CSV table of C-alpha atoms in Angstrom, one decimal:
chain,number,residue,atom,x,y,z
R,300,MET,CA,-0.1,0.0,0.0
R,301,ILE,CA,1.2,3.6,-1.1
R,302,CYS,CA,0.6,5.9,2.0
R,303,ARG,CA,2.2,8.2,3.8
R,304,GLN,CA,1.1,10.4,7.4
R,305,ILE,CA,0.1,14.4,7.5
R,306,LEU,CA,0.4,15.8,10.5
R,307,PRO,CA,-2.6,17.5,12.6
R,308,ASP,CA,-0.4,19.8,14.2
R,309,ARG,CA,2.1,20.9,10.9
R,310,ASP,CA,1.2,24.6,10.2
R,311,ILE,CA,3.2,25.3,6.6
R,312,PHE,CA,0.8,25.5,4.2
R,313,ARG,CA,-2.0,27.8,3.7
R,314,SER,CA,-6.0,27.6,4.6
R,315,ALA,CA,-6.7,25.9,1.9
R,316,ALA,CA,-10.3,26.6,0.0
R,317,CYS,CA,-11.8,23.6,0.7
R,318,VAL,CA,-13.0,25.1,4.7
R,319,PHE,CA,-16.8,27.3,4.3
R,320,ALA,CA,-19.6,28.0,6.7
R,321,PHE,CA,-22.5,27.4,5.2
R,322,ALA,CA,-25.0,29.3,6.3
R,323,THR,CA,-27.9,29.5,5.0
R,324,LEU,CA,-28.7,33.5,4.0
R,325,VAL,CA,-31.4,35.3,5.7
R,326,GLY,CA,-33.4,39.4,5.4
R,327,ILE,CA,-31.7,39.4,1.6
R,328,ALA,CA,-33.1,42.8,-0.3
R,329,SER,CA,-34.2,42.0,-3.9
R,330,ALA,CA,-32.9,44.6,-5.3
R,331,ALA,CA,-29.1,43.5,-6.1
R,332,GLU,CA,-26.7,46.8,-5.2
R,333,ILE,CA,-23.6,46.1,-6.8
R,334,SER,CA,-19.9,48.2,-7.4
R,335,ALA,CA,-18.7,48.2,-11.0
R,336,THR,CA,-15.6,48.8,-11.3
R,337,GLY,CA,-14.5,49.8,-15.0
R,338,LEU,CA,-10.5,49.5,-16.8
R,339,ASP,CA,-10.2,52.9,-16.8
R,340,GLY,CA,-11.3,52.9,-12.8
R,341,SER,CA,-14.3,54.3,-12.3
R,342,THR,CA,-17.2,53.1,-10.3
R,343,THR,CA,-21.0,53.1,-11.2
R,344,HIS,CA,-23.4,52.7,-8.5
R,345,GLY,CA,-26.4,51.2,-8.1
R,346,GLU,CA,-29.5,48.7,-9.1
R,347,LEU,CA,-28.4,45.3,-10.8
R,348,ARG,CA,-31.1,44.7,-14.1
R,349,GLU,CA,-29.6,42.6,-16.8
R,350,TRP,CA,-26.2,40.7,-16.8
R,351,ASN,CA,-25.1,38.5,-20.6
R,352,ASN,CA,-21.9,38.2,-22.4
R,353,LYS,CA,-22.5,41.3,-23.6
R,354,GLU,CA,-23.5,43.2,-21.2
R,355,VAL,CA,-24.2,44.3,-17.8
R,356,VAL,CA,-27.4,47.3,-17.5
R,357,ILE,CA,-26.5,48.6,-13.4
R,358,ALA,CA,-30.1,51.3,-13.0
R,359,THR,CA,-28.3,55.0,-11.1
R,360,PRO,CA,-30.2,57.0,-10.3
R,361,ALA,CA,-29.4,59.5,-13.3
R,362,GLY,CA,-31.1,57.2,-15.3
R,363,ASP,CA,-29.5,53.2,-16.8
R,364,ARG,CA,-26.0,52.7,-17.2
R,365,HIS,CA,-25.0,50.1,-20.0
R,366,ILE,CA,-21.4,48.8,-19.3
R,367,ASP,CA,-19.4,46.2,-21.9
R,368,THR,CA,-18.2,43.1,-20.1
R,369,GLY,CA,-14.9,43.7,-21.2
R,370,GLN,CA,-14.7,47.1,-19.9
R,371,LEU,CA,-15.0,45.8,-16.7
R,372,ILE,CA,-12.8,44.7,-14.1
R,373,SER,CA,-15.6,43.7,-11.5
R,374,LEU,CA,-18.4,43.5,-10.1
R,375,ARG,CA,-19.0,44.0,-6.5
R,376,TRP,CA,-21.9,43.2,-3.8
R,377,GLN,CA,-22.7,45.2,-0.5
R,378,PRO,CA,-22.1,43.6,2.2
R,379,THR,CA,-24.7,41.5,3.7
R,380,PRO,CA,-24.7,40.5,7.7
R,381,ALA,CA,-23.8,36.8,7.6
R,382,SER,CA,-25.6,33.8,9.3
R,383,PRO,CA,-24.5,31.7,12.5
R,384,ALA,CA,-21.9,29.3,10.8
R,385,THR,CA,-23.2,25.8,10.4
R,386,SER,CA,-20.7,22.2,10.9
R,387,ASP,CA,-23.2,20.2,9.1
R,388,ASN,CA,-20.4,17.3,8.3
R,389,ASN,CA,-22.9,16.6,5.3
R,390,THR,CA,-21.4,19.2,3.6
R,391,GLY,CA,-19.0,19.4,1.3
R,392,PHE,CA,-18.3,20.3,-2.8
R,393,VAL,CA,-17.0,19.2,-5.2
R,394,GLU,CA,-13.7,20.7,-7.7
R,395,LEU,CA,-13.9,20.9,-11.4
R,396,THR,CA,-10.8,20.2,-13.9
R,397,ASP,CA,-12.1,24.1,-14.6
R,398,GLY,CA,-11.4,24.8,-11.5
R,399,SER,CA,-15.4,26.1,-10.0
R,400,ILE,CA,-16.3,24.9,-7.0
R,401,LEU,CA,-18.8,23.4,-6.1
R,402,PRO,CA,-20.5,23.1,-2.5
R,403,ILE,CA,-22.9,20.5,-1.8
R,404,LYS,CA,-25.4,18.0,0.4
R,405,SER,CA,-24.3,14.3,-1.5
R,406,ILE,CA,-22.5,13.5,-4.7
R,407,GLN,CA,-22.9,9.5,-6.3
R,408,ILE,CA,-20.2,8.4,-9.4
R,409,GLU,CA,-21.5,4.7,-12.0
R,410,GLN,CA,-20.1,4.0,-14.5
R,411,SER,CA,-18.7,7.6,-15.2
R,412,LYS,CA,-21.4,9.8,-14.7
R,413,ALA,CA,-22.2,11.8,-11.8
R,414,THR,CA,-24.8,12.6,-9.7
R,415,VAL,CA,-24.4,15.9,-7.3
R,416,THR,CA,-27.2,17.7,-5.1
R,417,LEU,CA,-26.2,21.0,-4.8
R,418,ALA,CA,-25.9,22.6,-1.7
R,419,SER,CA,-27.9,26.2,-3.2
R,420,PRO,CA,-28.8,28.6,-0.7
R,421,THR,CA,-32.1,28.8,-2.1
R,422,LYS,CA,-34.4,26.5,-3.0
R,423,ALA,CA,-35.0,29.0,-5.7
R,424,ALA,CA,-32.3,27.3,-7.8
R,425,GLU,CA,-31.9,23.9,-9.4
R,426,ASN,CA,-29.7,21.4,-6.9
R,427,ASN,CA,-30.0,19.4,-8.4
R,428,LEU,CA,-26.5,18.1,-12.0
R,429,VAL,CA,-25.7,15.7,-14.4
R,430,LEU,CA,-22.4,15.8,-15.0
R,431,PRO,CA,-19.2,13.2,-16.4
R,432,SER,CA,-17.7,12.4,-14.0
R,433,ASN,CA,-13.8,13.5,-15.9
R,434,GLN,CA,-14.6,16.9,-15.3
R,435,LEU,CA,-14.1,16.3,-11.7
R,436,ALA,CA,-10.9,17.2,-10.7
R,437,ALA,CA,-11.4,16.4,-6.9
R,438,VAL,CA,-14.5,16.0,-4.7
R,439,CYS,CA,-14.4,16.6,-0.4
R,440,PHE,CA,-17.1,14.4,0.9
R,441,ARG,CA,-17.4,16.3,4.1
R,442,GLY,CA,-17.3,20.0,5.8
R,443,LEU,CA,-13.3,19.9,7.3
R,444,GLY,CA,-12.1,22.1,10.5
R,445,PRO,CA,-9.7,23.6,10.1
R,446,PRO,CA,-6.5,21.3,10.9
R,447,LEU,CA,-8.1,18.5,8.4
R,448,ALA,CA,-8.4,21.6,5.7
R,449,LYS,CA,-4.6,22.0,5.2
R,450,GLN,CA,-4.1,17.9,5.2
R,451,TRP,CA,-6.4,18.7,2.4
R,452,ASP,CA,-4.7,21.0,0.7
R,453,GLU,CA,-1.6,18.9,0.5
R,454,ILE,CA,-2.9,15.9,-0.6
R,455,ARG,CA,-4.8,17.4,-3.1
R,456,HIS,CA,-2.1,19.0,-4.6
R,457,LEU,CA,0.4,16.5,-4.3
R,458,ASN,CA,1.4,15.0,-7.5
R,459,THR,CA,1.1,11.6,-7.9
R,460,ALA,CA,0.5,8.4,-10.3
R,461,ASN,CA,-2.4,8.4,-8.9
R,462,ASP,CA,-5.6,9.4,-8.5
R,463,VAL,CA,-6.2,9.1,-4.4
R,464,LEU,CA,-8.4,9.0,-1.7
R,465,ALA,CA,-7.6,10.4,1.7
R,466,VAL,CA,-8.4,8.5,4.6
R,467,LEU,CA,-9.7,10.0,7.8
R,468,LYS,CA,-7.0,8.9,11.2
R,469,LYS,CA,-6.8,9.1,14.9
R,470,ASP,CA,-11.3,9.0,15.3
R,471,GLY,CA,-11.8,11.1,12.9
R,472,LYS,CA,-8.7,13.9,13.8
R,473,SER,CA,-6.2,13.9,10.9
R,474,LEU,CA,-5.9,12.0,7.2
R,475,ASP,CA,-3.9,9.9,6.2
R,476,TYR,CA,-3.4,9.4,1.8
R,477,VAL,CA,-3.7,6.2,-0.1
R,478,GLU,CA,-3.4,6.3,-3.6
R,479,GLY,CA,-5.1,3.8,-6.8
R,480,VAL,CA,-7.7,3.9,-8.7
R,481,ILE,CA,-11.2,5.1,-8.5
R,482,GLY,CA,-14.3,4.4,-9.6
R,483,ASP,CA,-18.2,4.6,-9.0
R,484,VAL,CA,-19.1,6.0,-5.6
R,485,SER,CA,-21.7,5.8,-3.6
R,486,ALA,CA,-23.8,6.5,-0.8
R,487,ASP,CA,-21.6,4.5,1.4
R,488,LYS,CA,-19.3,2.9,-0.5
R,489,ILE,CA,-16.6,3.0,-2.7
R,490,ASP,CA,-14.4,1.3,-5.5
R,491,PHE,CA,-11.0,1.5,-5.6
R,492,LYS,CA,-8.4,-0.6,-7.3
R,493,LEU,CA,-5.5,-0.8,-5.4
R,494,GLU,CA,-2.3,-2.7,-6.4
R,495,GLY,CA,-4.5,-4.5,-9.2
R,496,GLU,CA,-7.4,-5.8,-6.7
R,497,MET,CA,-10.3,-4.1,-6.5
R,498,GLN,CA,-11.9,-2.9,-3.0
R,499,HIS,CA,-14.8,-1.8,-1.6
R,500,VAL,CA,-14.2,1.4,0.4
R,501,ASP,CA,-16.0,2.5,3.6
R,502,ARG,CA,-17.3,5.8,2.3
R,503,ALA,CA,-17.7,6.7,6.4
R,504,LYS,CA,-13.8,6.8,6.6
R,505,ILE,CA,-13.1,8.6,4.0
R,506,ALA,CA,-12.5,11.9,4.0
R,507,GLY,CA,-12.4,13.2,-0.5
R,508,ALA,CA,-10.5,12.0,-3.5
R,509,VAL,CA,-8.3,13.6,-6.0
R,510,TYR,CA,-8.1,12.3,-9.3
R,511,HIS,CA,-5.0,12.2,-12.1
R,512,ARG,CA,-6.2,14.3,-15.0
R,513,LEU,CA,-3.6,14.1,-17.8
R,514,ASP,CA,-5.9,16.7,-19.8
R,515,HIS,CA,-7.3,20.2,-17.5
R,516,SER,CA,-7.8,21.7,-20.7
R,517,ALA,CA,-10.8,23.9,-21.0
R,518,GLN,CA,-13.6,23.5,-23.7
R,519,GLU,CA,-13.7,27.7,-23.4
R,520,LYS,CA,-11.8,30.9,-21.8
R,521,PRO,CA,-13.9,32.3,-18.6
R,522,ARG,CA,-14.8,35.8,-18.6
R,523,ALA,CA,-15.7,35.7,-15.5
R,524,THR,CA,-15.2,34.4,-11.7
R,525,LEU,CA,-18.0,34.3,-9.2
R,526,GLN,CA,-17.0,34.1,-6.0
R,527,GLY,CA,-21.4,33.0,-3.7
R,528,ARG,CA,-21.1,33.6,-0.1
R,529,SER,CA,-22.3,29.7,-0.3
R,530,GLY,CA,-18.5,29.0,-1.0
R,531,VAL,CA,-19.6,28.5,-4.4
R,532,ARG,CA,-16.8,30.3,-7.7
R,533,LEU,CA,-17.3,29.1,-10.5
R,534,ASN,CA,-15.1,29.9,-13.6
R,535,ALA,CA,-17.6,30.6,-15.8
R,536,ALA,CA,-17.6,31.6,-19.7
R,537,ARG,CA,-21.2,31.9,-20.1
R,538,VAL,CA,-23.3,34.1,-17.5
R,539,GLU,CA,-27.5,34.9,-18.5
R,540,LEU,CA,-29.2,36.6,-15.5
R,541,LYS,CA,-33.3,35.2,-15.3
R,542,ASP,CA,-35.3,36.0,-13.2
R,543,SER,CA,-33.4,36.6,-10.1
R,544,LEU,CA,-31.4,33.8,-11.1
R,545,LEU,CA,-27.9,32.7,-12.9
R,546,ASP,CA,-27.7,30.7,-15.7
R,547,VAL,CA,-24.2,29.6,-15.6
R,548,THR,CA,-22.0,27.5,-18.4
R,549,THR,CA,-18.8,27.0,-16.1
R,550,SER,CA,-14.9,26.2,-18.4
R,551,ALA,CA,-15.4,22.8,-18.2
R,552,GLY,CA,-18.6,22.9,-19.8
R,553,THR,CA,-20.4,22.4,-16.8
R,554,GLN,CA,-24.2,24.2,-16.8
R,555,LEU,CA,-26.4,24.8,-13.4
R,556,ARG,CA,-28.1,27.4,-11.8
R,557,TRP,CA,-27.1,29.5,-8.9
R,558,PRO,CA,-28.8,32.4,-7.0
R,559,LEU,CA,-28.0,36.1,-7.2
R,560,ASP,CA,-28.7,36.8,-3.6
R,561,ASP,CA,-25.2,34.1,-2.8
R,562,ILE,CA,-23.0,36.3,-5.7
R,563,SER,CA,-20.5,38.3,-3.8
R,564,LEU,CA,-18.4,39.1,-6.5
R,565,ALA,CA,-18.0,38.7,-9.7
R,566,ASP,CA,-14.6,39.5,-11.6
R,567,PHE,CA,-14.0,40.0,-15.0
R,568,SER,CA,-9.8,40.9,-14.2
R,569,ALA,CA,-8.0,38.0,-15.8
R,570,GLY,CA,-5.9,38.5,-19.1
R,571,LYS,CA,-7.0,42.5,-18.8
R,572,LEU,CA,-4.8,43.7,-16.0
R,573,LEU,CA,-1.9,43.3,-14.3
R,574,TYR,CA,-1.1,44.7,-11.2
R,575,LEU,CA,2.7,45.4,-11.0
R,576,SER,CA,3.8,44.5,-7.9
R,577,ASP,CA,3.1,40.2,-9.1
R,578,ILE,CA,5.4,41.9,-12.2
R,579,GLU,CA,9.2,41.8,-11.8
R,580,PRO,CA,10.9,45.0,-12.5
R,581,ALA,CA,14.3,44.7,-14.6
R,582,SER,CA,15.3,46.5,-12.4
R,583,GLU,CA,14.6,48.3,-9.2
R,584,ASP,CA,17.6,51.2,-7.6
R,585,TRP,CA,17.1,53.0,-4.8
R,586,THR,CA,19.9,55.7,-3.4
R,587,PRO,CA,19.1,56.9,-0.6
R,588,LEU,CA,20.4,60.8,0.6
R,589,ILE,CA,23.5,60.5,2.7
R,590,GLY,CA,25.5,57.1,1.5
R,591,LEU,CA,25.7,54.3,4.1
R,592,PRO,CA,28.5,52.7,4.8
R,593,ALA,CA,28.7,49.1,3.5
R,594,ALA,CA,28.6,47.7,7.0
R,595,ALA,CA,25.4,49.1,7.7
R,596,THR,CA,23.3,47.0,5.8
R,597,ILE,CA,20.2,46.2,7.8
R,598,ALA,CA,20.2,50.5,7.2
R,599,SER,CA,20.6,49.8,4.4
R,600,THR,CA,17.4,48.0,3.0
R,601,TYR,CA,15.0,50.8,5.1
R,602,GLY,CA,14.3,52.4,1.6
R,603,ARG,CA,13.6,49.3,-1.0
R,604,PRO,CA,10.1,49.1,-2.5
R,605,ARG,CA,7.8,47.6,-0.7
R,606,ARG,CA,5.1,44.5,-3.3
R,607,ASP,CA,1.4,45.6,-2.0
R,608,ARG,CA,2.2,46.4,1.6
R,609,SER,CA,3.3,49.6,2.9
R,610,ALA,CA,6.9,50.6,4.3
R,611,TYR,CA,6.0,49.8,8.3
R,612,GLY,CA,4.3,45.9,7.0
R,613,GLY,CA,0.9,47.3,7.0
R,614,PRO,CA,-0.7,47.7,4.5
R,615,LEU,CA,-1.2,50.7,1.9
R,616,ALA,CA,-3.4,53.7,2.5
R,617,LEU,CA,-3.6,57.3,1.4
R,618,ALA,CA,-5.5,59.9,3.5
R,619,MET,CA,-8.6,60.5,0.7
R,620,LYS,CA,-8.7,63.2,3.1
R,621,GLN,CA,-6.7,66.1,4.1
R,622,GLY,CA,-6.3,66.6,8.0
R,623,GLU,CA,-6.1,65.3,11.9
R,624,THR,CA,-9.9,66.1,12.4
R,625,ALA,CA,-11.2,62.3,13.2
R,626,ALA,CA,-13.5,62.8,9.9
R,627,ALA,CA,-10.1,62.9,8.6
R,628,GLN,CA,-8.5,59.6,9.9
R,629,ALA,CA,-11.6,58.2,9.0
R,630,ALA,CA,-11.5,58.6,5.3
R,631,THR,CA,-8.1,56.9,5.2
R,632,ARG,CA,-8.2,53.6,2.4
R,633,SER,CA,-6.3,50.4,2.8
R,634,PHE,CA,-5.2,48.9,-0.5
R,635,ASN,CA,-4.5,45.1,-1.3
R,636,LYS,CA,-2.3,46.3,-4.2
R,637,GLY,CA,0.8,49.1,-5.1
R,638,LEU,CA,4.5,50.0,-4.4
R,639,ALA,CA,5.8,51.6,-1.3
R,640,LEU,CA,8.0,53.4,-3.1
R,641,HIS,CA,11.2,55.5,-1.4
R,642,SER,CA,13.3,58.4,-2.3
R,643,ARG,CA,14.8,58.4,-4.6
R,644,THR,CA,14.1,54.8,-5.7
R,645,GLU,CA,14.0,53.9,-9.9
R,646,VAL,CA,12.3,50.5,-10.6
R,647,ILE,CA,12.0,49.4,-14.7
R,648,TYR,CA,9.6,47.6,-15.5
R,649,ARG,CA,9.3,45.7,-19.4
R,650,LEU,CA,5.7,45.7,-20.1
R,651,PRO,CA,3.6,42.8,-22.2
R,652,PRO,CA,2.8,43.9,-25.1
R,653,GLY,CA,-0.9,45.1,-26.2
R,654,PHE,CA,-2.0,46.8,-22.1
R,655,ARG,CA,-3.1,49.8,-23.5
R,656,ARG,CA,-3.4,52.4,-20.2
R,657,PHE,CA,-1.1,52.6,-16.7
R,658,ILE,CA,-2.9,53.3,-13.6
R,659,ALA,CA,-3.2,54.2,-10.1
R,660,LEU,CA,-3.1,56.1,-7.4
R,661,ALA,CA,-0.4,57.3,-6.1
R,662,GLY,CA,-0.1,59.3,-2.3
R,663,ILE,CA,2.4,60.4,0.5
R,664,ASP,CA,2.0,56.9,3.3
R,665,PRO,CA,-0.8,58.6,6.2
R,666,ALA,CA,2.2,57.8,9.1
R,667,THR,CA,3.9,59.9,7.0
R,668,SER,CA,2.0,62.6,5.0
R,669,THR,CA,2.5,65.8,7.4
R,670,VAL,CA,5.8,66.4,6.3
R,671,GLY,CA,5.9,63.4,3.0
R,672,ASN,CA,7.2,65.8,-0.5
R,673,ALA,CA,8.6,63.7,-3.5
R,674,GLN,CA,8.7,63.8,-6.8
R,675,LEU,CA,7.0,61.4,-9.3
R,676,ILE,CA,8.2,61.4,-12.8
R,677,ILE,CA,6.9,58.1,-15.6
R,678,SER,CA,7.9,57.6,-18.3
R,679,ALA,CA,7.4,55.1,-20.9
R,680,ASP,CA,10.4,54.3,-23.6
R,681,ASP,CA,13.0,57.4,-21.8
R,682,HIS,CA,9.3,59.1,-22.6
R,683,VAL,CA,7.9,62.0,-20.2
R,684,LEU,CA,4.6,60.7,-19.4
R,685,LEU,CA,3.8,62.9,-15.8
R,686,ASN,CA,6.5,64.6,-13.9
R,687,THR,CA,4.4,65.9,-10.4
R,688,ASN,CA,5.0,66.7,-6.7
R,689,ILE,CA,3.1,64.1,-4.3
R,690,ALA,CA,3.0,65.8,-1.1
R,691,GLY,CA,1.2,64.7,2.2
R,692,ASP,CA,-1.1,67.8,2.5
R,693,GLN,CA,-2.6,67.1,-0.3
R,694,PRO,CA,-5.2,65.3,-1.4
R,695,PRO,CA,-4.3,61.8,-3.4
R,696,HIS,CA,-3.0,62.2,-7.1
R,697,PRO,CA,-4.5,60.2,-9.9
R,698,ILE,CA,-3.1,58.6,-13.0
R,699,GLN,CA,-4.3,57.4,-16.0
R,700,LEU,CA,-1.2,57.0,-18.6
R,701,ASP,CA,-1.7,55.8,-22.5
R,702,ILE,CA,1.5,53.2,-22.4
R,703,ALA,CA,-0.4,51.7,-26.4
R,704,ASN,CA,3.0,50.1,-28.0
R,705,VAL,CA,5.4,51.6,-24.6
R,706,LYS,CA,8.2,47.9,-24.3
R,707,ARG,CA,9.4,49.9,-20.8
R,708,LEU,CA,8.4,51.8,-18.3
R,709,LYS,CA,10.1,54.6,-16.3
R,710,ILE,CA,8.9,55.3,-13.0
R,711,VAL,CA,11.0,57.7,-10.7
R,712,VAL,CA,10.6,58.6,-6.9
R,713,ASP,CA,12.6,61.9,-6.3
R,714,TYR,CA,13.4,63.3,-3.7
R,715,GLY,CA,10.9,66.4,-2.7
R,716,GLN,CA,10.7,69.6,-1.4
R,717,ASN,CA,11.4,67.5,2.4
R,718,LEU,CA,15.1,66.6,1.2
R,719,ASP,CA,13.9,62.9,1.9
R,720,THR,CA,12.1,63.2,5.3
R,721,GLY,CA,8.9,61.3,5.6
R,722,ASP,CA,9.8,60.8,1.8
R,723,TRP,CA,7.8,56.9,1.8
R,724,LEU,CA,5.3,57.5,-1.8
R,725,ASN,CA,2.5,55.0,-2.2
R,726,LEU,CA,1.6,54.3,-5.4
R,727,CYS,CA,-1.4,51.9,-5.1
R,728,ASP,CA,-3.3,50.0,-6.9
R,729,ALA,CA,-1.3,50.5,-9.7
R,730,ARG,CA,-1.7,49.3,-12.9
R,731,ILE,CA,-1.9,48.6,-16.5
R,732,VAL,CA,-5.8,47.9,-18.2
R,733,LYS,CA,-6.2,46.4,-21.7
């Protein structure tokens, strides 16, 4: 038997996306209040009226707004109060070969056909789904707490040459795994060929199954990734809104209906934008105002660029209002993506083809906004596109630059009016878009 123990107390793996709080959604208004963010950085707020592959229609106080889905980065729904998490051991999920994740109540597999009962948060959706078993990448038969989820994540990403069963051990407190060939799956048994012999494994002893798939190619490219409060994740090739339900075809070709009320985010950004913090720069150089001795190893790292975090270790932030009042402090906005650059820094990026605009929001870090003052210079193929002063006592500076056919983008943060005092410039949501 090919079998290895996964220690339950190891904390070296990321929490898997397989731990879901399948909550009963209550008190959700029928109107879908959303924020639509476009490639140009614009945001539209209102009520979602229509959604198909070509466009979304949002009702705003100024009238209906038609937005081409090709120009969208995301649709984000207003947060709703979460219900207390449930711990239903019968609730699991299936992962499709295109990366979609469907919460399920039950699954049976017979003669290469999988019959799934979805754990839809509303009875308005069709809960029964039949699909070819070759569209399954993995099945988790039950809900897993954090310790088991880490072990499942490791097993799920093993590079094996066979199918894998994740076996419950130590009264369900840890997972083991065994390699073989998975056959039919009934309500209480799993057919499993181990070293040439067929065995009928008690399903109650199995946490999940991982299928060995040589071909993970999708039938269609995803247009959007939908994320739901129930834990659903759909890499959608086609979407259409019908009577508060979404008709979805995933990239793997799976067709299902899902309640719109459950969706919290639709991400359209794949292939349309690229954050600078995700690009390895061609060169990156920080020059301190006063030269440092060779022995000053710690000081020599002080002003180096930070990616997706501030100079002080927390998230990147900008003060959207100036001043030291409570209102001004409350207006500080955090960003997940961006760069923190100290004067004097020069960063050069080689840009992939096809991108047309550079968009960002620049400002001095709120921690040093009372003294920070820097000069921001952005050049494309040595042609200066922007040369402006960024001061901590001024509102953040929005940036939109034409970079069509540009091969090299250079960003320089130079000394401002206060030498280098407090010169931490945050270039938030810095991205190139098509």
